[in-house]
Every structure is written in structure tokens, then in C-alpha cells.
Coordinates of C-alpha atoms and ligand atoms in Angstrom, one line a residue:
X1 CA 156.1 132.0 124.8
X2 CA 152.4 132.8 126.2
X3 CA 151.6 135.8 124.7
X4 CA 148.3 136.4 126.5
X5 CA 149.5 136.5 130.4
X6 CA 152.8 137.9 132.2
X7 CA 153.6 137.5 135.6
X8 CA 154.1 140.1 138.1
X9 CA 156.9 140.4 140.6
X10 CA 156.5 142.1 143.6
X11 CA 159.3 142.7 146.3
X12 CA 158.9 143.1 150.0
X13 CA 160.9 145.6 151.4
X14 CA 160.8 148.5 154.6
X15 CA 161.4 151.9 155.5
X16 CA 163.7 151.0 158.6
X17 CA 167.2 151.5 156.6
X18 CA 166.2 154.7 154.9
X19 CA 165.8 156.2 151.3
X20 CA 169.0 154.9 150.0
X21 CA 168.5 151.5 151.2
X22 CA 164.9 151.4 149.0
X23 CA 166.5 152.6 145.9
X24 CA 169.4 149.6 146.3
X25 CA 166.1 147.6 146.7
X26 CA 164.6 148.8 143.8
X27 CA 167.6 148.6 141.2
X28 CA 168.5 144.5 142.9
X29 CA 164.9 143.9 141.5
X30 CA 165.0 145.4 138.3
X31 CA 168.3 143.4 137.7
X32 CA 166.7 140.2 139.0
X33 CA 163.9 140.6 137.1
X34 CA 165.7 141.7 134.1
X35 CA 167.6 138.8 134.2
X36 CA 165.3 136.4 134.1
X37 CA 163.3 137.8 131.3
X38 CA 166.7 138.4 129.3
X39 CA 167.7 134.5 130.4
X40 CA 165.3 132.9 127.7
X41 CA 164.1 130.7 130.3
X42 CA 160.8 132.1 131.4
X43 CA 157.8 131.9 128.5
X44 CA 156.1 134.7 130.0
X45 CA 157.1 138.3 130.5
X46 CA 157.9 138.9 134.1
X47 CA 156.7 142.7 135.1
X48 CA 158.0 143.8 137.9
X49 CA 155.7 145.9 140.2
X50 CA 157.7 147.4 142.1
X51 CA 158.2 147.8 146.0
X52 CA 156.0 147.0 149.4
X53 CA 156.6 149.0 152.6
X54 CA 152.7 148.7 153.9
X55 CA 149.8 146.5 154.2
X56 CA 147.6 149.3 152.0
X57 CA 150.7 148.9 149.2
X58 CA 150.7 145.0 149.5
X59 CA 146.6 145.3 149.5
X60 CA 146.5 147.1 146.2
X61 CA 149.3 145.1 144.7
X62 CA 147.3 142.0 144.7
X63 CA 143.7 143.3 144.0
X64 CA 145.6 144.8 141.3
X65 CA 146.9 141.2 140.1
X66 CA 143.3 139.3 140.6
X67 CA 141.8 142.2 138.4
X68 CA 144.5 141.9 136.0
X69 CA 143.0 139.2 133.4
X70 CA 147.1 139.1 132.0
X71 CA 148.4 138.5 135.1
X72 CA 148.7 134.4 135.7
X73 CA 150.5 134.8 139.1
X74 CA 152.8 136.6 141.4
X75 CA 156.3 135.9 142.4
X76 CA 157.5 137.4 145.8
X77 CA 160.7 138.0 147.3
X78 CA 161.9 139.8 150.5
X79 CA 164.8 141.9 149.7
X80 CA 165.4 143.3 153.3
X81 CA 163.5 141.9 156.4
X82 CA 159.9 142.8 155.1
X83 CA 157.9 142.4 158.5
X84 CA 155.4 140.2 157.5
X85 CA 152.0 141.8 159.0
X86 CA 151.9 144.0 156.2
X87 CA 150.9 140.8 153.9
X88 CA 148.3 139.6 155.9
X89 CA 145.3 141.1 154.2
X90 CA 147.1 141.3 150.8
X91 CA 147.4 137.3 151.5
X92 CA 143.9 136.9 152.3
X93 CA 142.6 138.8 149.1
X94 CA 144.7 137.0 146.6
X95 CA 143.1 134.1 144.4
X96 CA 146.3 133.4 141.7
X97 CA 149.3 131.2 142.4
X98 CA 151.6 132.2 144.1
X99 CA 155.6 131.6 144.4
X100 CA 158.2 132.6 146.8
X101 CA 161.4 133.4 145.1
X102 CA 163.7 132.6 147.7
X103 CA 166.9 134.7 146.4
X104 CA 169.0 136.5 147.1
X105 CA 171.0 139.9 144.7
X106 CA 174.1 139.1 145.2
X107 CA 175.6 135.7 144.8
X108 CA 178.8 134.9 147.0
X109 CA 179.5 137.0 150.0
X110 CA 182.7 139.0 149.5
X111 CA 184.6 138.2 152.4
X112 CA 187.0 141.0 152.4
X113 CA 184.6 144.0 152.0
X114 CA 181.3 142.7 153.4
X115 CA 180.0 145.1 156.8
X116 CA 177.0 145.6 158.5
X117 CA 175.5 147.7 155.5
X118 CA 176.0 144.9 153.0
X119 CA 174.4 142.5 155.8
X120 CA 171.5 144.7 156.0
X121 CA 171.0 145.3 152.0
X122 CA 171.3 141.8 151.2
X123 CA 169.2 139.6 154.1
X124 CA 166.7 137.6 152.0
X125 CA 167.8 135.1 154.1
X126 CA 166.2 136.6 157.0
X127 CA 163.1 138.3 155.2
X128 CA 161.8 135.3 152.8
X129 CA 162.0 133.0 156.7
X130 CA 159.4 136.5 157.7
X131 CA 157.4 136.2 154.8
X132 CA 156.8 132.4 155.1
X133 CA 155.6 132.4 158.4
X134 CA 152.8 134.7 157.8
X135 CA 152.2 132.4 154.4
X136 CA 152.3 129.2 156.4
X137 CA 150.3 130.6 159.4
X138 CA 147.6 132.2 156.3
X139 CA 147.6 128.7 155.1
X140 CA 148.4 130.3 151.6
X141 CA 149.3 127.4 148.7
X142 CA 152.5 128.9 147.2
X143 CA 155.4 127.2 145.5
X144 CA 159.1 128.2 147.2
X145 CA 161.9 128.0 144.6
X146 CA 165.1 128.6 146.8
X147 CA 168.6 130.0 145.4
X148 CA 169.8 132.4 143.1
X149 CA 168.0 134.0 140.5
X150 CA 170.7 133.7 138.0
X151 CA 171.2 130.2 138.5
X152 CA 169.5 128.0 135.4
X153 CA 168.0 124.8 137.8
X154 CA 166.3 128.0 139.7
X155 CA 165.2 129.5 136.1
X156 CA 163.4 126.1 135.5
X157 CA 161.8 125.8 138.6
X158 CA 160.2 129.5 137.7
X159 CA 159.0 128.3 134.0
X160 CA 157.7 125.0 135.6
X161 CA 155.3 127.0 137.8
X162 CA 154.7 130.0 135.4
X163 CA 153.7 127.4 132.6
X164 CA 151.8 125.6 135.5
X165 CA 150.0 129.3 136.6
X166 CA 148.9 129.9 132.3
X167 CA 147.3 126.1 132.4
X168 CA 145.8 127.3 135.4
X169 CA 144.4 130.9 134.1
X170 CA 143.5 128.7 130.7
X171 CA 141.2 126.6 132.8
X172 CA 139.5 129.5 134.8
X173 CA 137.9 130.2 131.3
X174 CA 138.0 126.6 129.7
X175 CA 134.7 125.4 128.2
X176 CA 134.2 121.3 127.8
X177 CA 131.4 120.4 125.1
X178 CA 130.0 117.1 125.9
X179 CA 128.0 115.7 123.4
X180 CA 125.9 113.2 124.6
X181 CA 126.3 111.9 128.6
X182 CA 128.6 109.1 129.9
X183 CA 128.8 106.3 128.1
X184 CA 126.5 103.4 129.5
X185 CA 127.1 103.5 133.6
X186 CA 130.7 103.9 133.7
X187 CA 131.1 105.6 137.1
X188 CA 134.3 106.6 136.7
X189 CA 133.8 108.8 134.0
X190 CA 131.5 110.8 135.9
X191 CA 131.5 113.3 138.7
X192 CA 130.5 116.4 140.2
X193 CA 130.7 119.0 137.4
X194 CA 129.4 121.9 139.7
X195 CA 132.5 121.5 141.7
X196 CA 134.7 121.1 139.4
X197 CA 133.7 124.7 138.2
X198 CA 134.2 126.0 142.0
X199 CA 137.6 124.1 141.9
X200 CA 139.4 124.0 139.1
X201 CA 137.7 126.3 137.1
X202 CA 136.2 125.4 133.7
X203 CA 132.5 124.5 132.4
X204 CA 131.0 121.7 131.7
X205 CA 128.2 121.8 128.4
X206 CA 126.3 119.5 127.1
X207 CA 125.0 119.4 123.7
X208 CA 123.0 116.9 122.0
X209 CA 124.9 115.5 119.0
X210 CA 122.0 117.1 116.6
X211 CA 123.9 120.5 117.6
X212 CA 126.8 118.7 115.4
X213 CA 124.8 117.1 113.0
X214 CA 123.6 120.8 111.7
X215 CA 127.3 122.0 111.6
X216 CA 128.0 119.1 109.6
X217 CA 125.1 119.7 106.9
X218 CA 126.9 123.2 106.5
X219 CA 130.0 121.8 105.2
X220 CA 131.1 122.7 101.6
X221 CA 132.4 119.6 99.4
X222 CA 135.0 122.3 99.0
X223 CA 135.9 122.4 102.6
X224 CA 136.1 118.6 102.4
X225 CA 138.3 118.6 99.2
X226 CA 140.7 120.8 100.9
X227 CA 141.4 119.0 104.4
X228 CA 141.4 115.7 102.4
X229 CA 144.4 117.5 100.5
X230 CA 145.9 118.5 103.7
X231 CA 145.4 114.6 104.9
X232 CA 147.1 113.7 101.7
X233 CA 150.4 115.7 102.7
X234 CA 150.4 114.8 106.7
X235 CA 150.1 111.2 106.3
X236 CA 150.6 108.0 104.1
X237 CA 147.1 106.7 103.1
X238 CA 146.5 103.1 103.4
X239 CA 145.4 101.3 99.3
X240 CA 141.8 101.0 100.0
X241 CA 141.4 104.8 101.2
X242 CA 143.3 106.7 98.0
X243 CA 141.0 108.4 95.8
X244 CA 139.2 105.9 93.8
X245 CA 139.2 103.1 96.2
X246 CA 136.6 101.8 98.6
X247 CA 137.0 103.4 101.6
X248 CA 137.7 106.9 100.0
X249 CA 134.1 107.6 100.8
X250 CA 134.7 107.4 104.6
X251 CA 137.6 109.3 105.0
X252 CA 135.8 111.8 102.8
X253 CA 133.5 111.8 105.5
X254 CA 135.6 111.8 108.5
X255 CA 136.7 115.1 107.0
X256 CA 133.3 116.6 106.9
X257 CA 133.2 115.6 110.3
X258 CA 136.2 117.3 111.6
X259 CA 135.2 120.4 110.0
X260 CA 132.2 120.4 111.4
X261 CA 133.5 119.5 115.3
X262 CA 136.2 122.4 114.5
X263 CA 133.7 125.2 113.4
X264 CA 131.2 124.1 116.8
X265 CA 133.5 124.3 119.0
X266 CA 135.3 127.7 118.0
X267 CA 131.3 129.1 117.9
X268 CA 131.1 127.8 121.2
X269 CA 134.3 129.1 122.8
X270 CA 135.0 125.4 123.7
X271 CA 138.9 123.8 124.2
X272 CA 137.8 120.4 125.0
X273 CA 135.2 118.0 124.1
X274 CA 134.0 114.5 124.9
X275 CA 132.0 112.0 122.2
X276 CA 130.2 108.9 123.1
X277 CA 129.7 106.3 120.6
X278 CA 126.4 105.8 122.2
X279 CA 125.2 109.3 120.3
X280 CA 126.2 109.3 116.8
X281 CA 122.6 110.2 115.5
X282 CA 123.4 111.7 112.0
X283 CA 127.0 110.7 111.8
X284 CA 128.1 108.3 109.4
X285 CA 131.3 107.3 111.6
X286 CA 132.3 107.7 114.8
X287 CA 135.1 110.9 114.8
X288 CA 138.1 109.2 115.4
X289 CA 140.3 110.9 112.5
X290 CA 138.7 114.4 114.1
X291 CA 139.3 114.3 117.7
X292 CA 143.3 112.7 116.7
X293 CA 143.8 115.9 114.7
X294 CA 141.9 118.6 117.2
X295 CA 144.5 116.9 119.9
X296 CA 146.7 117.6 118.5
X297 CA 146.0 121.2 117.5
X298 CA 145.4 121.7 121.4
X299 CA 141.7 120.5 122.1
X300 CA 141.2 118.9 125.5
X301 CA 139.9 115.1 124.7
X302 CA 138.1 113.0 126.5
X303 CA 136.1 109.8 124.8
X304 CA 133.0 108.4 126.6
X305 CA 131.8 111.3 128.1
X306 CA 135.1 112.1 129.9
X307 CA 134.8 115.5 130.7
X308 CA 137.1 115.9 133.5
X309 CA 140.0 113.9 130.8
X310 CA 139.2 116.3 128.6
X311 CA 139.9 119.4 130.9
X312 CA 142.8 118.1 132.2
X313 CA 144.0 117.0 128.6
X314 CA 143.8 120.8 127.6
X315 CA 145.2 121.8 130.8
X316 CA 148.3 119.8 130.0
X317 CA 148.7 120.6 126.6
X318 CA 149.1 123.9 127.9
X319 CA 151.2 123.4 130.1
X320 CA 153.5 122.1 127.7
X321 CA 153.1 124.3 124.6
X322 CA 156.2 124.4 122.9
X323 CA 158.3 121.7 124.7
X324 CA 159.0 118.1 122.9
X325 CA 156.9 115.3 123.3
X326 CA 153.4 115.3 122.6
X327 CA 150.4 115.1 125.0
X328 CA 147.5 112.6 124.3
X329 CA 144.1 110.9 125.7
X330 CA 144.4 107.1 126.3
X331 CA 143.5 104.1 128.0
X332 CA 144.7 101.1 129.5
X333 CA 144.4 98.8 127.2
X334 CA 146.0 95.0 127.4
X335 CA 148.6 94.1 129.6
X336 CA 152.3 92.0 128.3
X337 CA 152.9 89.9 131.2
X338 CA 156.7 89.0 131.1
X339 CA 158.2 89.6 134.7
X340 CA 160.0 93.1 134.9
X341 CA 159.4 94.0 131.5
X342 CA 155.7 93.5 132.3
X343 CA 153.8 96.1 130.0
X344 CA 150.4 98.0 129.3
X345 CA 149.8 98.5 125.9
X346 CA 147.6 101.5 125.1
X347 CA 145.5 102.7 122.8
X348 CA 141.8 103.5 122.3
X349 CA 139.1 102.7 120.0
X350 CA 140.4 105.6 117.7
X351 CA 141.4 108.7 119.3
X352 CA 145.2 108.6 120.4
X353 CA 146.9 112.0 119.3
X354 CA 149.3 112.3 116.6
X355 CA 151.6 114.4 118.8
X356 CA 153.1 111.6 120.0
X357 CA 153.7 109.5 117.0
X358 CA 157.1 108.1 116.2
X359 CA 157.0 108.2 112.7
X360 CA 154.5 109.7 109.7
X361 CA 151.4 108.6 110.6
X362 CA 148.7 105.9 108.3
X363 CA 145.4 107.0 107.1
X364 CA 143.9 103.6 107.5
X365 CA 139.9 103.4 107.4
X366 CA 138.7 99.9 108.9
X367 CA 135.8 98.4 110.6
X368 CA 134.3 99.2 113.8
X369 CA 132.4 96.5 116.1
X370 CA 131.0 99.1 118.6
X371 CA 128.5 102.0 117.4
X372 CA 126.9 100.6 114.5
X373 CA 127.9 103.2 112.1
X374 CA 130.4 103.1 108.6
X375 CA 134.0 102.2 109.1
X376 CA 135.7 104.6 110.6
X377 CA 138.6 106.6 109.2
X378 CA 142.0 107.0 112.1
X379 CA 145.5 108.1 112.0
X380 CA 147.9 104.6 113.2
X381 CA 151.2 104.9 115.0
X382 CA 152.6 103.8 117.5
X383 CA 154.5 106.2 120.2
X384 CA 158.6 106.8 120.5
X385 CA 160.2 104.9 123.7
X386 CA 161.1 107.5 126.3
X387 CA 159.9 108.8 129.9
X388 CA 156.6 110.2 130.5
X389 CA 153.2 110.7 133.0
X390 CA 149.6 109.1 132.8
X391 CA 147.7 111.3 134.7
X392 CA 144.2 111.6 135.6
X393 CA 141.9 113.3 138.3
X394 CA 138.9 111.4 139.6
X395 CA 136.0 112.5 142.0
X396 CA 136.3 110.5 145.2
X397 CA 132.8 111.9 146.6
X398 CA 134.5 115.0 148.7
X399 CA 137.4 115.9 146.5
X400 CA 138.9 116.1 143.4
X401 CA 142.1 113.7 143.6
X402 CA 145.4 113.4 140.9
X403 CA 146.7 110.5 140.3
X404 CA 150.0 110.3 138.5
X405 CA 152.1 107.4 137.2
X406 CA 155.5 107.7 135.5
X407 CA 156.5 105.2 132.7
X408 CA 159.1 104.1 130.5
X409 CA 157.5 104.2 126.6
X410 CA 159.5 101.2 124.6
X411 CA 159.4 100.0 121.3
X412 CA 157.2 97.2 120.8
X413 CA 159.2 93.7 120.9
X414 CA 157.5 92.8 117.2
X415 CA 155.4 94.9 115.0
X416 CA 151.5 95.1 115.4
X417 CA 150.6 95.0 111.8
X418 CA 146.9 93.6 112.3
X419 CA 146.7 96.3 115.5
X420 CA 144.1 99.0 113.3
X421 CA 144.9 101.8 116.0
X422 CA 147.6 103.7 117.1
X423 CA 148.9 102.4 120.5
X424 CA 151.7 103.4 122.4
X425 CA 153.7 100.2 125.0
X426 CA 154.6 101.3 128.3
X427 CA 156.4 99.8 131.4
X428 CA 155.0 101.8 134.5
X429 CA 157.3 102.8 137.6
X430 CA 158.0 100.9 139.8
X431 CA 156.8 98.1 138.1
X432 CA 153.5 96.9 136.5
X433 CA 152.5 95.0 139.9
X434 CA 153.1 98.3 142.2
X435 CA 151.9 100.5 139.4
X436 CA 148.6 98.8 138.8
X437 CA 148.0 97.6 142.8
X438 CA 148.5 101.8 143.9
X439 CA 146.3 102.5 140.8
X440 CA 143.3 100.1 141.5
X441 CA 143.7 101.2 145.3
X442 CA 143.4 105.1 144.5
X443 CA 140.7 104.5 142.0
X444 CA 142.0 105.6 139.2
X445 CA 140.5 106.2 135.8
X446 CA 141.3 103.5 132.8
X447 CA 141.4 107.0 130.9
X448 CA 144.5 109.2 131.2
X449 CA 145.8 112.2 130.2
X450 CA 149.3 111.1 129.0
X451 CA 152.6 113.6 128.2
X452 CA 156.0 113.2 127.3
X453 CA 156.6 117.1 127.4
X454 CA 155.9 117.1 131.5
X455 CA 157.6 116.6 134.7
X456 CA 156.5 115.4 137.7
X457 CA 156.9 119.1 138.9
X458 CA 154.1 120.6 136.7
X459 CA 151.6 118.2 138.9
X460 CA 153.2 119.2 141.9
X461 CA 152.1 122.7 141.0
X462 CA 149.1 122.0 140.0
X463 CA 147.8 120.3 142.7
X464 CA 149.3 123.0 145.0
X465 CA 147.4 126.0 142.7
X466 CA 143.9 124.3 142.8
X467 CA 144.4 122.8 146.1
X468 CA 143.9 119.0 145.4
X469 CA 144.8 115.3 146.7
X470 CA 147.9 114.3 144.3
X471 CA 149.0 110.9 144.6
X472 CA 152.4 109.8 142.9
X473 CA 153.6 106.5 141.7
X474 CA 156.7 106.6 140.8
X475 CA 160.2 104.3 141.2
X476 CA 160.0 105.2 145.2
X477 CA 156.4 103.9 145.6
X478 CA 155.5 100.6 147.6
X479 CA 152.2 99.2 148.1
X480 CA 152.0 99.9 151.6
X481 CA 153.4 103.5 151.8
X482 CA 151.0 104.4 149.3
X483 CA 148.2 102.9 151.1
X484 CA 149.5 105.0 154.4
X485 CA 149.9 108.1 152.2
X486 CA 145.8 107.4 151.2
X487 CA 145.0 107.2 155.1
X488 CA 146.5 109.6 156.0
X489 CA 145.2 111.8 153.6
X490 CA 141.5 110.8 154.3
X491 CA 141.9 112.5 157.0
X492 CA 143.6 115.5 155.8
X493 CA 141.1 116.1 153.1
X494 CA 137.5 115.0 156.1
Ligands
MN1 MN1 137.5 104.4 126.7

């Protein structure tokens, strides 16, 4: 559950059928929205807000919901036929998402008693059709979740969006601390922070890494003791990083580090970060161990200056806060060539999140070739077999595009026992040839934003909130229909 936003529900209704009729109106809502806060399936509170008979009462219901820093969206439904007009400048005013509960009260008609009252009390059918028109014609991005609102495949489509609509609010206030710039000339990495604030929401910082580098000087040997102790019940540490061996000083270190990274960005209001191996003035390692654990603990990620990885790490962790599966930065690393179980494995340098690890994780400490610093401390795994999305968003010059891939995680044919990293092995949909060809062509990141907790819905949603390109491969996608779908939208988006 969310506890910091609720959603509001809002019914459209009329005066035409008389005082009775509004009351029926009134006690079908409370019961629908009762239900669905009593069905377990919703992780926010739904409020409902009552009635609409008039564009002043639709008017004041949504200013009410922008001004409302709880409120992450509104769901609408037309219990009678709500003419539409009355939502026109309501429409127009309202900047949350927005989904159409296509429903109904009742579920099966009852053949022998139904009459022309029971017609007239119970004609969503007719009202929702009213409602969408005006949406449609107002060009307003809603979802539409159609059926009734006990049934549980309609309950999911409702948490989908409403976990979708508290990423969303998340982002509206998200801070990214970038420490340092993109790494060396890597374009892709980069983009138009000033709309990406006007778009999708959150705010881009940099900081040079001596902002860290005090933080870390104000770190306690106590503080260190006691997150080493904390390392020492999470995870298995490797012989030469005990207490008393070599590399004990490093992970030492590493700790200092991550309390230091921690304490910034809570001072700063920050939920994601990016580091650059490039700016590590001050630091004795590169903060692999630290960014693995802040992940994990919710902290949008993005290595190399990846700040729009980062925001849309944190947005997905969000998203999926509480569900199975783990969310985590990587990167395409080195492909298995081996016809239709062609692979990618991935991994980074360091920083692959622990949520996703199959088993107890290593505390290994081992050398680093890039960044010239001491070996660095990092958790090693590698990630359960099962379904998930790489995602990322890139800057194409006049929009923000998502690209999203679904893949098949599978165990590794052999263990990787010289691999120093945590990696996960993945067979993308359709196949690694498709997958890879619709990837280069779109111009995707090597970087993604990867979840097993996620559907293919909560992009769907997303893309519809902020109002942004979304490209899919998945098992239907072909070469050529995905270069059409590009084309086509080229236009769409001139
Ligand atoms: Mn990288």
C-alpha cells in the first residue's frame, strides 16, 4: 500500500430522472467504490467524491484533484447518461491521469423483472460511450478499463494504472543528483534535461563529486563498523575481504562510501543518482557496493551520468513496490550466439541491484581496470530465470521515446566463477536477431532499466500519463512492422 496518495472517484450523473434516481446513483457508487477498496486489490485508498450534474461541479471536482497533493489520479464513470458538455472545461483544467471505469452496478440483467426504470438506472453503457466522445474530441490521455467492478482481471487493470499514477506523482517531485557529467562523449546518455522536467517531471542536479567527498570525511568509524556488521549478515564474504584479510580495508571503505552517498542524498531530497568513474576525486573506489544496496532500498540508478536511467529506475521501482521480482540498472553486456537460444548476458562494471539476485549474495572485493582507484568492493549474483522488461527512454531530438523489450531470464548453461560481477542471462522476445535489429533501429540505450515485478501494462500507462512515443518488442514484433510503427510515428510526433 501507498500510504502518501489516494485516488478519487468521481461519477457522472444528471438531474433528468429525478431525486430518487441521484440517490440510487449515489449508493451504486459507494458500493463500487467500497468494493474495490474492501477487494484488497487496489494499493491505494479510493475516495469517492461524490456526484456531477454540472460543468461548475465537474470544474471544481478536478481543480480540487490538481490541488490535492494526495490525490494521484481520478477514475470516472457515468452511472446514467451524463451529457458530456458538462466535462468540457473540467477536461481542459485537469493535469493528473486519468481512467475511465467503464462499469456498470449491476452485473447480469435480470430478465424477468428488468423495465424501463432499471434500463434507465443502470445505462453506463450509454453514458461512459457520452463521456468518451468529449474525452476523445478534448484529446484527453486516459486509460479505459471496461467491465465490472467486481470482477478481479478489472481490479488489476485499476492497481496497474493506480501504481502507474503514484510512479507518476513520485516523479513530479523526483530529484536526480548527478555527480560529475556524462561519461566521455557517450551521446546516448545525454539529453535534454529542461524537458524532461516539463515532461515527465523530475530535476536534474549536478554536483561535483567534492560535494561527496565532504559527506564522506564526516563519517564515524562507528558508522562504518556498523554497516560492515550489517554486510556481515546480508551476504557471504569472499576469504580475502573477512576481517583481518587483505581486502578488508576496501570494503571498509566501500562502507564509508555508502554512508556517505546515503546521508547526501536524503540532505538533498534526491531518489536517484548517477556516478561517473571519470570523477572519483577523493574516493578511494569507485561505489559499486553503495549504489547495489541504495537500489535496492529504492534509489533511481543510473551509472555514467545516466540521469534519465536513473529517473526511470526510481520510477519503476515504484511502480512495483511491494510486488516480486526486483527492479535493477544494467547493460548489455556480451552476447551467447547459439541460434534460438541466442543470449545477452548482462551486467555492469559493478552496480546491478541485489533485488534481483537468486540466491544470498558474495561480498567479493577485486580489481578494477577502468578509474584508476583501489579495488573495488560489489555484491555478485547472478539473477533467477523468469519473464521480465528492459526498458529505457531516450531523447530522439523532439521527444522523449520508450523503448521496451520483454525477455526470458535463464540460468546460465555453466557457472561463471571467474565472472567478478553480478550478471543476469537473458533471451530477448522475439529472438535476439529481432530484438537487437528493433533495438539498434529505435536507438536505444545499452543502459536499461530492467524489472521482473512489471508488465507490459504499467508502460502502456505510463507512456499514456506523460504522453510519450512507446515502442514494444515483444514475441509479435517483426523487423519491418516495427520499422512502419517508427514511420508512422515520425509523423505523429512532427
Ligand atoms: Mn555503462
Amino acid at each position: 500500500m501507498y500510504t502518501n496518495h489516494e485516488v478519487w472517484f468521481i461519477t457522472g450523473a444528471q438531474l433528468l430522472y429525478g431525486g430518487e434516481a441521484v440517490v440510487a446513483v449515489d449508493a451504486h457508487s459507494t458500493g463500487i467504490v467500497k468494493g474495490l477498496n474492501d477487494s484488497g486489490k487496489i494499493p491505494v485508498k479510493v475516495v469517492y467524491k461524490g456526484t456531477v450534474n454540472s460543468s461548475r461541479e465537474v470544474a471544481a471536482a478536478f481543480s480540487a484533484a490538481n490541488n490535492d497533493p494526495r490525490c494521484a489520479g481520478v477514475i470516472t464513470w457515468m452511472h446514467t447518461f451524463s451529457p458530456a458538455k458538462m466535462w468540457i472545461k473540467g477536461l481542459q483544467e485537469f493535469r493528473k491521469p486519468l481512467l475511465h471505469l467503464h462499469t456498470q452496478f449491476n452485473k447480469e440483467i435480470p430478465w424477468g423483472e428488468i423495465d424501463m426504470d432499471f434500463m434507465n438506472l443502470n445505462q453506463s453503457a450509454h453514458g461512459d460511450r457520452e463521456f468518451g466522445h468529449i474525452a476523445s474530441r478534448l484529446h484527453a490521455r486516459r486509460k479505459v478499463v471496461v467491465g465490472h467492478w467486481a470482477d478481479e482481471g478489472v481490479q488489476a487493470r485499476i492497481a496497474v494504472w493506480t501504481r502507474v499514477a503514484v510512479a507518476w506523482a513520485d516523479a513530479q517531485e523526483m530529484v536526480v543528483v548527478r555527480f560529475g557529467d556524462n561519461m566521455n562523449n557517450v551521446a546516448v546518455t545525454d539529453g535534454d534535461k529542461l524537458e524532461a522536467e516539463a515532461r515527465l517531471g523530475y530535476h536534474v542536479d549536478y554536483y561535483g563529486i567534492g560535494c561527496l567527498v565532504a559527506y564522506q570525511e564526516a563519517v564515524t568509524e562507528g558508522d562504518v563498523d556498523a554497516l560492515v556488521e550489517e554486510y556481515e549478515r546480508l551476504y557471504d564474504l569472499a576469504d580475502n575481504c573477512k576481517r583481518g584479510a587483505r581486502d578488508h580495508r576496501q570494503v571498509r571503505e566501500a562502507a564509508r562510501e555508502e554512508v556517505a552517498l546515503r546521508r547526501f542524498l536524503r540532505d538533498k531530497g534526491a531518489m536517484a543518482f548517477t556516478t561517473n568513474f571519470d570523477a572519483l576525486h577523493g574516493l578511494d573506489q569507485l561505489p559499486g557496493l553503495a549504489c547495489q544496496r541504495l537500489m535496492a532500498e529504492g534509489y533511481g540508478f543510473g551509472a555514467e551520468g545516466d540521469w534519465k536511467t536513473a529517473a526511470l529506475l526510481r520510477t519503476l521501482w515504484v511502480m512495483a513496490l511491494g510486488l516480486p521480482g526486483g527492479t535493477s540498472f544494467m547493460e548489455d553486456y556480451t552476447y551467447h550466439f547459439k541460434g534460438e537460444r541466442s543470449a545477452i548476458l548482462q551486467s555492469h562494471m559493478l552496480e546491478v541491484s541485489p533485488e534481483i539476485a537468486a540466491r544470498r549474495p558474495r561480498l567479493e572485493v577485486h580489481p578494477l581496470g577502468i578509474g584508476g582507484k583501489a579495488d573495488p568492493a560489489r555484491l555478485v549474483f547472478t539473477a533467477g530465470p523468469g519473464a521480465g522488461i528492459a526498458a529505457t527512454i531516450v531523447d530522439t531530438g523532439n521527444r522523449f521515446r520508450m523503448i521496451v523489450n520483454n525477455v526470458d531470464v535463464i540460468e546460465p548453461e555453466a557457472a561463471l566463477p571467474k565472472l567478478p560481477v553480478a550478471s543476469a542471462l537473458w533471451i530477448p522476445r522475439p529472438s535476439l536477431e529481432v530484438s537487437a535489429a528493433a533495438w539498434i533501429l529505435a536507438g536505444g540505450t545499452h543502459h536499461t532499466a530492467f524489472t521482473r515485478a512489471l508488465t507490459n501494462e504499467y508502460f502502456e500507462d505510463y507512456a499514456e500519463i506523460a504522453g510519450i512515443e512507446l515502442l514494444t518488442i515483444d514475441e509479435r514484433t517483426t523487423v519491418n512492422g516495427f520499422k512502419f510503427e517508427m514511420k508512422v510515428n515520425e509523423i505523429y510526433y512532427r
